[in-house]
Coordinates of C-alpha atoms in Angstrom, one line a residue:
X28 CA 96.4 10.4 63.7
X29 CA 97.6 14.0 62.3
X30 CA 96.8 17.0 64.2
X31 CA 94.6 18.9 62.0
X32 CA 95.6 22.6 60.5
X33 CA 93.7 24.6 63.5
X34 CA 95.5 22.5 66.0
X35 CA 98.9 23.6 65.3
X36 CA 100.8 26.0 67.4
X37 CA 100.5 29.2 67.2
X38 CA 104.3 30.2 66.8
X39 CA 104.5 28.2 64.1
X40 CA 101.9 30.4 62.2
X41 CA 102.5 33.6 64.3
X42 CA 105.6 35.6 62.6
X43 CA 105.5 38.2 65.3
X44 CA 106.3 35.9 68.1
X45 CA 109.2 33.7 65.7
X46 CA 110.6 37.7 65.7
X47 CA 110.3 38.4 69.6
X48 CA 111.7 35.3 70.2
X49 CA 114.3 35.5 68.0
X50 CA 115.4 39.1 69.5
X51 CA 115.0 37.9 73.1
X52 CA 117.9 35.0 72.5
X53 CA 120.1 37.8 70.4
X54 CA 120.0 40.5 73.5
X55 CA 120.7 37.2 76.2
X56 CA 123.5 36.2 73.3
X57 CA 125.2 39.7 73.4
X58 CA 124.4 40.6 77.2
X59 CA 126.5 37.0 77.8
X60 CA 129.2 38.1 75.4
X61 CA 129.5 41.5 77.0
X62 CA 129.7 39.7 80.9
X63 CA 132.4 37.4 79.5
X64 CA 134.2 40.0 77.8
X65 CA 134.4 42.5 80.7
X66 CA 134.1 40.5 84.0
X67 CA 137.9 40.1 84.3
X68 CA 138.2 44.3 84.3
X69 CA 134.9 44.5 86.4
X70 CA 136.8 42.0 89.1
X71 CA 139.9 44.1 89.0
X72 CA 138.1 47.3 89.3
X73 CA 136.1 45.4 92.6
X74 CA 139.4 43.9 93.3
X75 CA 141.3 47.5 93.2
X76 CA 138.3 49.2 95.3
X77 CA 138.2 46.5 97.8
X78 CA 142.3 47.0 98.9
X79 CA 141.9 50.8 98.4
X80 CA 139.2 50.6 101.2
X81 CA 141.1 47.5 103.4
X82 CA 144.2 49.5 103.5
X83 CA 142.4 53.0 104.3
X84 CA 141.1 51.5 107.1
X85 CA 143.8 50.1 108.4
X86 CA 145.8 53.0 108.1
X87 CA 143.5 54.9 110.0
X88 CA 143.0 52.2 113.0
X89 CA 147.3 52.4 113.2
X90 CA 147.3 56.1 113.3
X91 CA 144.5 56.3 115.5
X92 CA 146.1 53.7 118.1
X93 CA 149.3 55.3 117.7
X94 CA 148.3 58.7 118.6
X95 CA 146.3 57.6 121.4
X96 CA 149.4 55.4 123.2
X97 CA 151.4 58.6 122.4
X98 CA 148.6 61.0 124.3
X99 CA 149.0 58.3 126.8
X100 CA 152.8 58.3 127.3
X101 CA 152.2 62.2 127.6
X102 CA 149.8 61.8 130.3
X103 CA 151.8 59.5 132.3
X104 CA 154.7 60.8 131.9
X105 CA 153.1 64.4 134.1
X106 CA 151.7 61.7 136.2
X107 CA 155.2 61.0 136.7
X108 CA 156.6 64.4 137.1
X109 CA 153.9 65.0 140.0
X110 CA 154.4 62.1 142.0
X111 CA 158.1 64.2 142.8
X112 CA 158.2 66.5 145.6
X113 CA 158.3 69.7 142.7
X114 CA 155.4 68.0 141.0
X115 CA 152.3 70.1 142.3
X116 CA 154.6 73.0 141.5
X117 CA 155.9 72.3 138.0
X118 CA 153.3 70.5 136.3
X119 CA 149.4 70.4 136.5
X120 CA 148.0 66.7 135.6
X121 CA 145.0 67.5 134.5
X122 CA 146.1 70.4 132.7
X123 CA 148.4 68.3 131.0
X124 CA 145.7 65.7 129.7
X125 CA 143.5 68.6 129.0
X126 CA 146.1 69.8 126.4
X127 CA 147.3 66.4 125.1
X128 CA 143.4 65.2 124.9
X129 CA 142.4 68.1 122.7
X130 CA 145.7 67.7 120.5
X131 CA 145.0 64.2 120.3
X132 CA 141.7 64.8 119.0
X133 CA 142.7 67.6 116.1
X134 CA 144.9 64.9 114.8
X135 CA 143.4 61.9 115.0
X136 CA 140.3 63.9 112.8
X137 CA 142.9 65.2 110.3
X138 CA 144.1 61.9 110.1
X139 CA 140.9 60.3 109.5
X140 CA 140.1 63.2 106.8
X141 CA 143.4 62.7 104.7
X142 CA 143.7 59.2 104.9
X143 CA 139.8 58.9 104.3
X144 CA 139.3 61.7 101.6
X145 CA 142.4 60.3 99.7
X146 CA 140.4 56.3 99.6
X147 CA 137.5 57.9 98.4
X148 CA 139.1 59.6 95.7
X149 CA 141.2 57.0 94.5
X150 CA 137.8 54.6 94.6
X151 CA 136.7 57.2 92.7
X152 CA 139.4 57.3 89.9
X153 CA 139.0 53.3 89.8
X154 CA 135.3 54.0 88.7
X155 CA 136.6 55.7 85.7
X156 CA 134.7 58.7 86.6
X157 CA 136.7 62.2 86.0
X158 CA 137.4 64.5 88.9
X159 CA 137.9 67.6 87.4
X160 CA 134.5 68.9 87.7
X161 CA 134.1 67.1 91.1
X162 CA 137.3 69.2 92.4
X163 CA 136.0 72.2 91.0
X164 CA 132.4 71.9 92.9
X165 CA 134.5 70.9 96.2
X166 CA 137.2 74.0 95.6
X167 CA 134.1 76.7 95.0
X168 CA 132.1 75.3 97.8
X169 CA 135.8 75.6 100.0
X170 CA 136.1 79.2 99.1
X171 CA 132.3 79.9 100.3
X172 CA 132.5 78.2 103.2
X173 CA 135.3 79.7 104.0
X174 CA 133.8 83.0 103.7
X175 CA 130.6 82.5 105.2
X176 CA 132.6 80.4 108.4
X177 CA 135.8 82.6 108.5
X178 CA 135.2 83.7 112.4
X179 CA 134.9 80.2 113.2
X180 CA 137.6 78.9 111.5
X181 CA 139.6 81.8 113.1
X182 CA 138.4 80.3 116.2
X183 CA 139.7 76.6 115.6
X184 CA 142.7 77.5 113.9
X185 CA 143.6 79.7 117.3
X186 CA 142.6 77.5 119.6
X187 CA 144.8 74.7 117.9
X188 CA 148.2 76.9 118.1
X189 CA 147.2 78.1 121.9
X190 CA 146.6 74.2 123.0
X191 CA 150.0 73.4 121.1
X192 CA 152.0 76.5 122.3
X193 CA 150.5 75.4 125.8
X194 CA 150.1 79.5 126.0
X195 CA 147.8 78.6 128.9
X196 CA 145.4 75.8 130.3
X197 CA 143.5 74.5 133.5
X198 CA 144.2 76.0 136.8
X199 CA 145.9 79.2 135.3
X200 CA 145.0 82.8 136.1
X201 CA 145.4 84.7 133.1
X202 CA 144.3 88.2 131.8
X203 CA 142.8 88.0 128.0
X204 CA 141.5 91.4 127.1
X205 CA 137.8 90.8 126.9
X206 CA 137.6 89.1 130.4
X207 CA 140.4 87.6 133.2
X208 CA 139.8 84.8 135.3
X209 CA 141.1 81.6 136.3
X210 CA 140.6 78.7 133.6
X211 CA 138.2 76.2 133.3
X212 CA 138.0 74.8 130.3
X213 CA 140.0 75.2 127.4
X214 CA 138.1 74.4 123.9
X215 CA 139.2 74.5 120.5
X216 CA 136.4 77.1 120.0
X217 CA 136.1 78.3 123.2
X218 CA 138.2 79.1 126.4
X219 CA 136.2 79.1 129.9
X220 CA 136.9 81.6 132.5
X221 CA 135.6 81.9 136.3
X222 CA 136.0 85.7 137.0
X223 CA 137.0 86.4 140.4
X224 CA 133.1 87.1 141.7
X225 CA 132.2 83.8 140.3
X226 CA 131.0 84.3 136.8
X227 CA 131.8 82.3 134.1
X228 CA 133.4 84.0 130.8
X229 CA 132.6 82.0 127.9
X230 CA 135.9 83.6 125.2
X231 CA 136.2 83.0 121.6
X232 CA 139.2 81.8 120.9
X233 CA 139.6 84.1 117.7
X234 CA 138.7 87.0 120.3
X235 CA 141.6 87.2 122.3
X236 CA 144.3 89.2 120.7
X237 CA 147.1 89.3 123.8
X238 CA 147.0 86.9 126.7
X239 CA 148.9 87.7 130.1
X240 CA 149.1 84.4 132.0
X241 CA 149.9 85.4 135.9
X242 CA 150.5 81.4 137.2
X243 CA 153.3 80.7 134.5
X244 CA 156.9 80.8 136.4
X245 CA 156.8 82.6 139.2
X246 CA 155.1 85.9 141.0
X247 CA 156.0 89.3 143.0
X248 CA 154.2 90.0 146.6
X249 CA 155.2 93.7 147.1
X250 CA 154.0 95.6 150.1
X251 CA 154.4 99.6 150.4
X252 CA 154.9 100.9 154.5
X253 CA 154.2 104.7 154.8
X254 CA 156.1 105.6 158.4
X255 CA 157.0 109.1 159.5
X256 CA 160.1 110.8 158.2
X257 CA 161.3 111.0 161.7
X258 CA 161.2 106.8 162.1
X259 CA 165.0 105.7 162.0
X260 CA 165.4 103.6 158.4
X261 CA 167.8 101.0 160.1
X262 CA 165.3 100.7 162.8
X263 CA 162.7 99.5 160.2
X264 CA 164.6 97.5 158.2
X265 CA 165.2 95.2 161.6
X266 CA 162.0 95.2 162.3
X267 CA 161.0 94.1 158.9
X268 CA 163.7 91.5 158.4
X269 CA 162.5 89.9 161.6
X270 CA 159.3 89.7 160.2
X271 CA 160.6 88.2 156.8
X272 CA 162.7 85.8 159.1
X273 CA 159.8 84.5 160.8
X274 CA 157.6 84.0 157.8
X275 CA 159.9 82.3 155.9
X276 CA 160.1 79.3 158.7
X277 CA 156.8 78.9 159.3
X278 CA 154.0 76.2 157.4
X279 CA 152.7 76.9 154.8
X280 CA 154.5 80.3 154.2
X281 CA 157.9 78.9 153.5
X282 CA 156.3 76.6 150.5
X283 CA 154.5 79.3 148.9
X284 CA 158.1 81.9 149.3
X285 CA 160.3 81.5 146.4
X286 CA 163.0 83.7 147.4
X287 CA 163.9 85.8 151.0
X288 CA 161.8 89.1 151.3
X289 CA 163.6 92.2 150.5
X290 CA 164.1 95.3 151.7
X291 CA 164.4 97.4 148.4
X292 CA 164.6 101.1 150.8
X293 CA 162.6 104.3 150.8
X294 CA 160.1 104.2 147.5
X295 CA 159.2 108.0 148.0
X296 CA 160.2 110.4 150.6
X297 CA 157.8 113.4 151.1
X298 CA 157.2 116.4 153.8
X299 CA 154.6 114.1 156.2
X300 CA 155.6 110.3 155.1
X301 CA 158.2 108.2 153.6
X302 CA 157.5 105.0 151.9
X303 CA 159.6 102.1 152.4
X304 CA 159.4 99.0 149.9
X305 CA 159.1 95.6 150.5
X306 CA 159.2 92.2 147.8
X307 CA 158.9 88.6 148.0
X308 CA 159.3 86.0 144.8
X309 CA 156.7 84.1 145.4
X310 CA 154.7 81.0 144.0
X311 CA 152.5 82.1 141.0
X312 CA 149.0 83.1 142.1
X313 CA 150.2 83.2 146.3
X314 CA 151.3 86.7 145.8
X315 CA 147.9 88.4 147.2
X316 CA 147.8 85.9 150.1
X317 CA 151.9 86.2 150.9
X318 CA 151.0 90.4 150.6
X319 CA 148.2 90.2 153.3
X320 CA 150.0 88.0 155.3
X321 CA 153.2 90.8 155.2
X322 CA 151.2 93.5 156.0
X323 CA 149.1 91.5 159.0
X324 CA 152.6 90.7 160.2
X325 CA 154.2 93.9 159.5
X326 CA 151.7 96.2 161.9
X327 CA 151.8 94.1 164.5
X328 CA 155.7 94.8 164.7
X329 CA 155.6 98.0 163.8
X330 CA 152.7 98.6 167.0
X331 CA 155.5 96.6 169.0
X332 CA 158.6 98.1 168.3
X333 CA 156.8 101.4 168.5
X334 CA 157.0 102.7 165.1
X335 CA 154.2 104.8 163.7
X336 CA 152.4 104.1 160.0
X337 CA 150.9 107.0 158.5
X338 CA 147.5 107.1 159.2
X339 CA 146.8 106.0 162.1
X340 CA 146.1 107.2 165.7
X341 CA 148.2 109.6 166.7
X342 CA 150.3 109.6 170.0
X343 CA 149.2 110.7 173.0
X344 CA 151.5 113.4 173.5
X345 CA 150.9 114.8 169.6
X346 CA 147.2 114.9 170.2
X347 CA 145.7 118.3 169.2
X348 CA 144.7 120.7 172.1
X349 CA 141.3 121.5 172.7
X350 CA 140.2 124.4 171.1
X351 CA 139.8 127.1 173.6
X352 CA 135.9 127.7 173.6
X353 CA 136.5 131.4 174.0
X354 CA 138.1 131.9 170.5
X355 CA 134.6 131.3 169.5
X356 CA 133.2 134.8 170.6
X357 CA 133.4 137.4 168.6
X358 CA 135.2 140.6 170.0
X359 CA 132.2 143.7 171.5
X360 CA 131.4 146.2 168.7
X361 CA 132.3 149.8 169.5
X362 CA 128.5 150.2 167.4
X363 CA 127.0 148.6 170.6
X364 CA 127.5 152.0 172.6
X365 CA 124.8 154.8 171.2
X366 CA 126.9 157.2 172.3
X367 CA 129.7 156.1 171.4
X368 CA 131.5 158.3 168.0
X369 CA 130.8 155.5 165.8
X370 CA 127.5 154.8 166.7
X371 CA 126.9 158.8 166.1
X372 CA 128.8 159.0 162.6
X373 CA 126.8 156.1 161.8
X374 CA 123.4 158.2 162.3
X375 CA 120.9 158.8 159.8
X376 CA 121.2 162.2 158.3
X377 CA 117.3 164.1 159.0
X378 CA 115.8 164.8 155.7
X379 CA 115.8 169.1 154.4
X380 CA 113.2 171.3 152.8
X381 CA 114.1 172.0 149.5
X382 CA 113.6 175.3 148.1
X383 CA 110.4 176.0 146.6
X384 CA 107.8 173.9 148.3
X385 CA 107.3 170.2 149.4
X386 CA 108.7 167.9 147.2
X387 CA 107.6 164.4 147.1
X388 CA 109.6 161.6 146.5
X389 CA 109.2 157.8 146.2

């Protein structure tokens, strides 16, 4: 039976939809034409990205692991040199890591940022997108951060030569300008002190313009003895290289004396006193302790061999004489006598009539 005419689809008489229709399997049609014509380059661009970013990563992971064994071949080999009988003299373990750890670290982040910085560009360039403004940008923004960050990149950029110069580190004693003390922590920002009262200095690296490190090689213990002019010089010098003899055999004073105490002679010579000099080479930082040791060591010989220092007790036989009390009284006035010439020139002259009448005066 045929449909009638008001049963019939609506497409059929609709032009508008025929048109849509029509448009929708053109834009499919070109959007398939424009996949299959470009799917090889998008593959190769994916392709391209893909072993840009597999090989940055495994560049970095070597680098990383091979800085890291060499930071560890570092440390063991001062692990090495302290296990010898020099060891605790020559090298300072954790120093050591200290100063291998924080060189470590600078380069395994430079690493990382080149090897990075140059995969993300490239990824970039397979994009087809153009770097020339992007360059630009990153150079301007440099130059201001630079400029607003200059004292902390003055900071870093010290603290990496002072780690790598190994200028100082951990367990040193050393004089920087703005504060001395012995170091606790050395930073690539910042370098910890403990002063000698206990406080803790907290340095900028970029701060400290001359550093004088007093436990690098070895140190000087010098001693100054004032005696008497009258003391016999080769007298002293026995007395003095008995001590030294005796120090240097005896725990733990022979470990921390580098070299034999010297004798250097008379340092000044004066009317009262002479000074005679005395030095030691001595392990770096023992030089106070080997000084006060000296000088304990040095009185007590000196009290036993007789021999004066200037300024102490005197003798018993120079002791100053009693003052005779007598000297305190003063000498009788010849004024004390009324009738004595003085005492009469000495008289007040009696007031005369002037001519004329009283006069009065004030």
């Amino acid at each position: 039976m045929p449909w009638p005419a008001a049963r019939l689809p609506l497409a059929a008489a609709d032009p508008d939809v025929s048109t849509t229709l029509k448009d929708t399997h053109e834009s499919v049609t070109n959007a398939a034409s424009f996949i299959e014509e470009n799917w090889a380059a998008w593959l190769g661009i994916g392709l391209r990205i893909l072993l840009i970013v597999v090989i940055a990563a495994a560049m970095r992971s070597v680098v990383r692991k091979a800085l890291t064994k060499l930071i560890n071949r570092m440390n063991s080999s001062a692990e090495a040199v302290e296990g010898t009988a020099l060891g605790g003299l020559l090298v300072n373990a954790e120093r050591r890591r200290q100063r291998s750890e924080a060189i470590g670290s600078v380069l395994r982040s430079v690493a990382s940022f080149v090897i990075l910085g140059t995969a993300a560009l490239m990824v970039l360039a397979a994009l087809k997108i153009d770097l020339a403004p992007l360059l630009a940008s990153a150079g301007v923004a440099g130059v201001a951060i630079g400029f607003g960050a200059r004292n902390l990149v003055t900071d870093f950029l010290s603290g990496v030569f002072m780690i790598m110069e190994d200028q100082y580190g951990v367990g040193d004693k050393i004089d920087a300008g703005v504060a001395s003390g012995e170091v606790v922590e050395v930073g690539l920002r910042v370098t910890k002190l403990r002063g000698d009262n206990g406080e803790i200095w907290y340095v900028r690296n970029g701060e400290i313009k001359r550093i004088g490190n007093l436990s690098q090689g070895w140190a000087t213990a010098g001693v100054d003895v004032q005696v008497k002019p009258s003391e016999s010089l080769p007298r002293i010098r026995e007395v003095v290289q008995s001590v030294a003899d005796t120090l240097a055999k005896e725990s733990p004073w022979d470990e921390r004396l580098w070299g034999p105490v010297e004798v250097l002679g008379l340092d000044e010579v004066l009317l009262a006193s002479m000074t005679v000099k005395v030095s030691a080479k001595t392990m770096p930082g023992q030089q106070f302790a080997v000084e006060r040791e000296l000088r304990w060591r040095i009185k007590e010989a000196f009290d036993a061999a007789g021999i004066q220092i200037i300024g102490g007790l005197p003798a018993a036989d120079e002791a100053e004489e009693a003052a005779d009390p007598s000297a305190a009284v003063a000498a009788p006035s010849a004024l004390a006598n009324p009738a004595s010439p003085q005492s009469l020139a000495t008289a007040p002259i009696p007031p005369q009539a002037a001519p004329g009448g009283p006069r009065i005066t004030k």
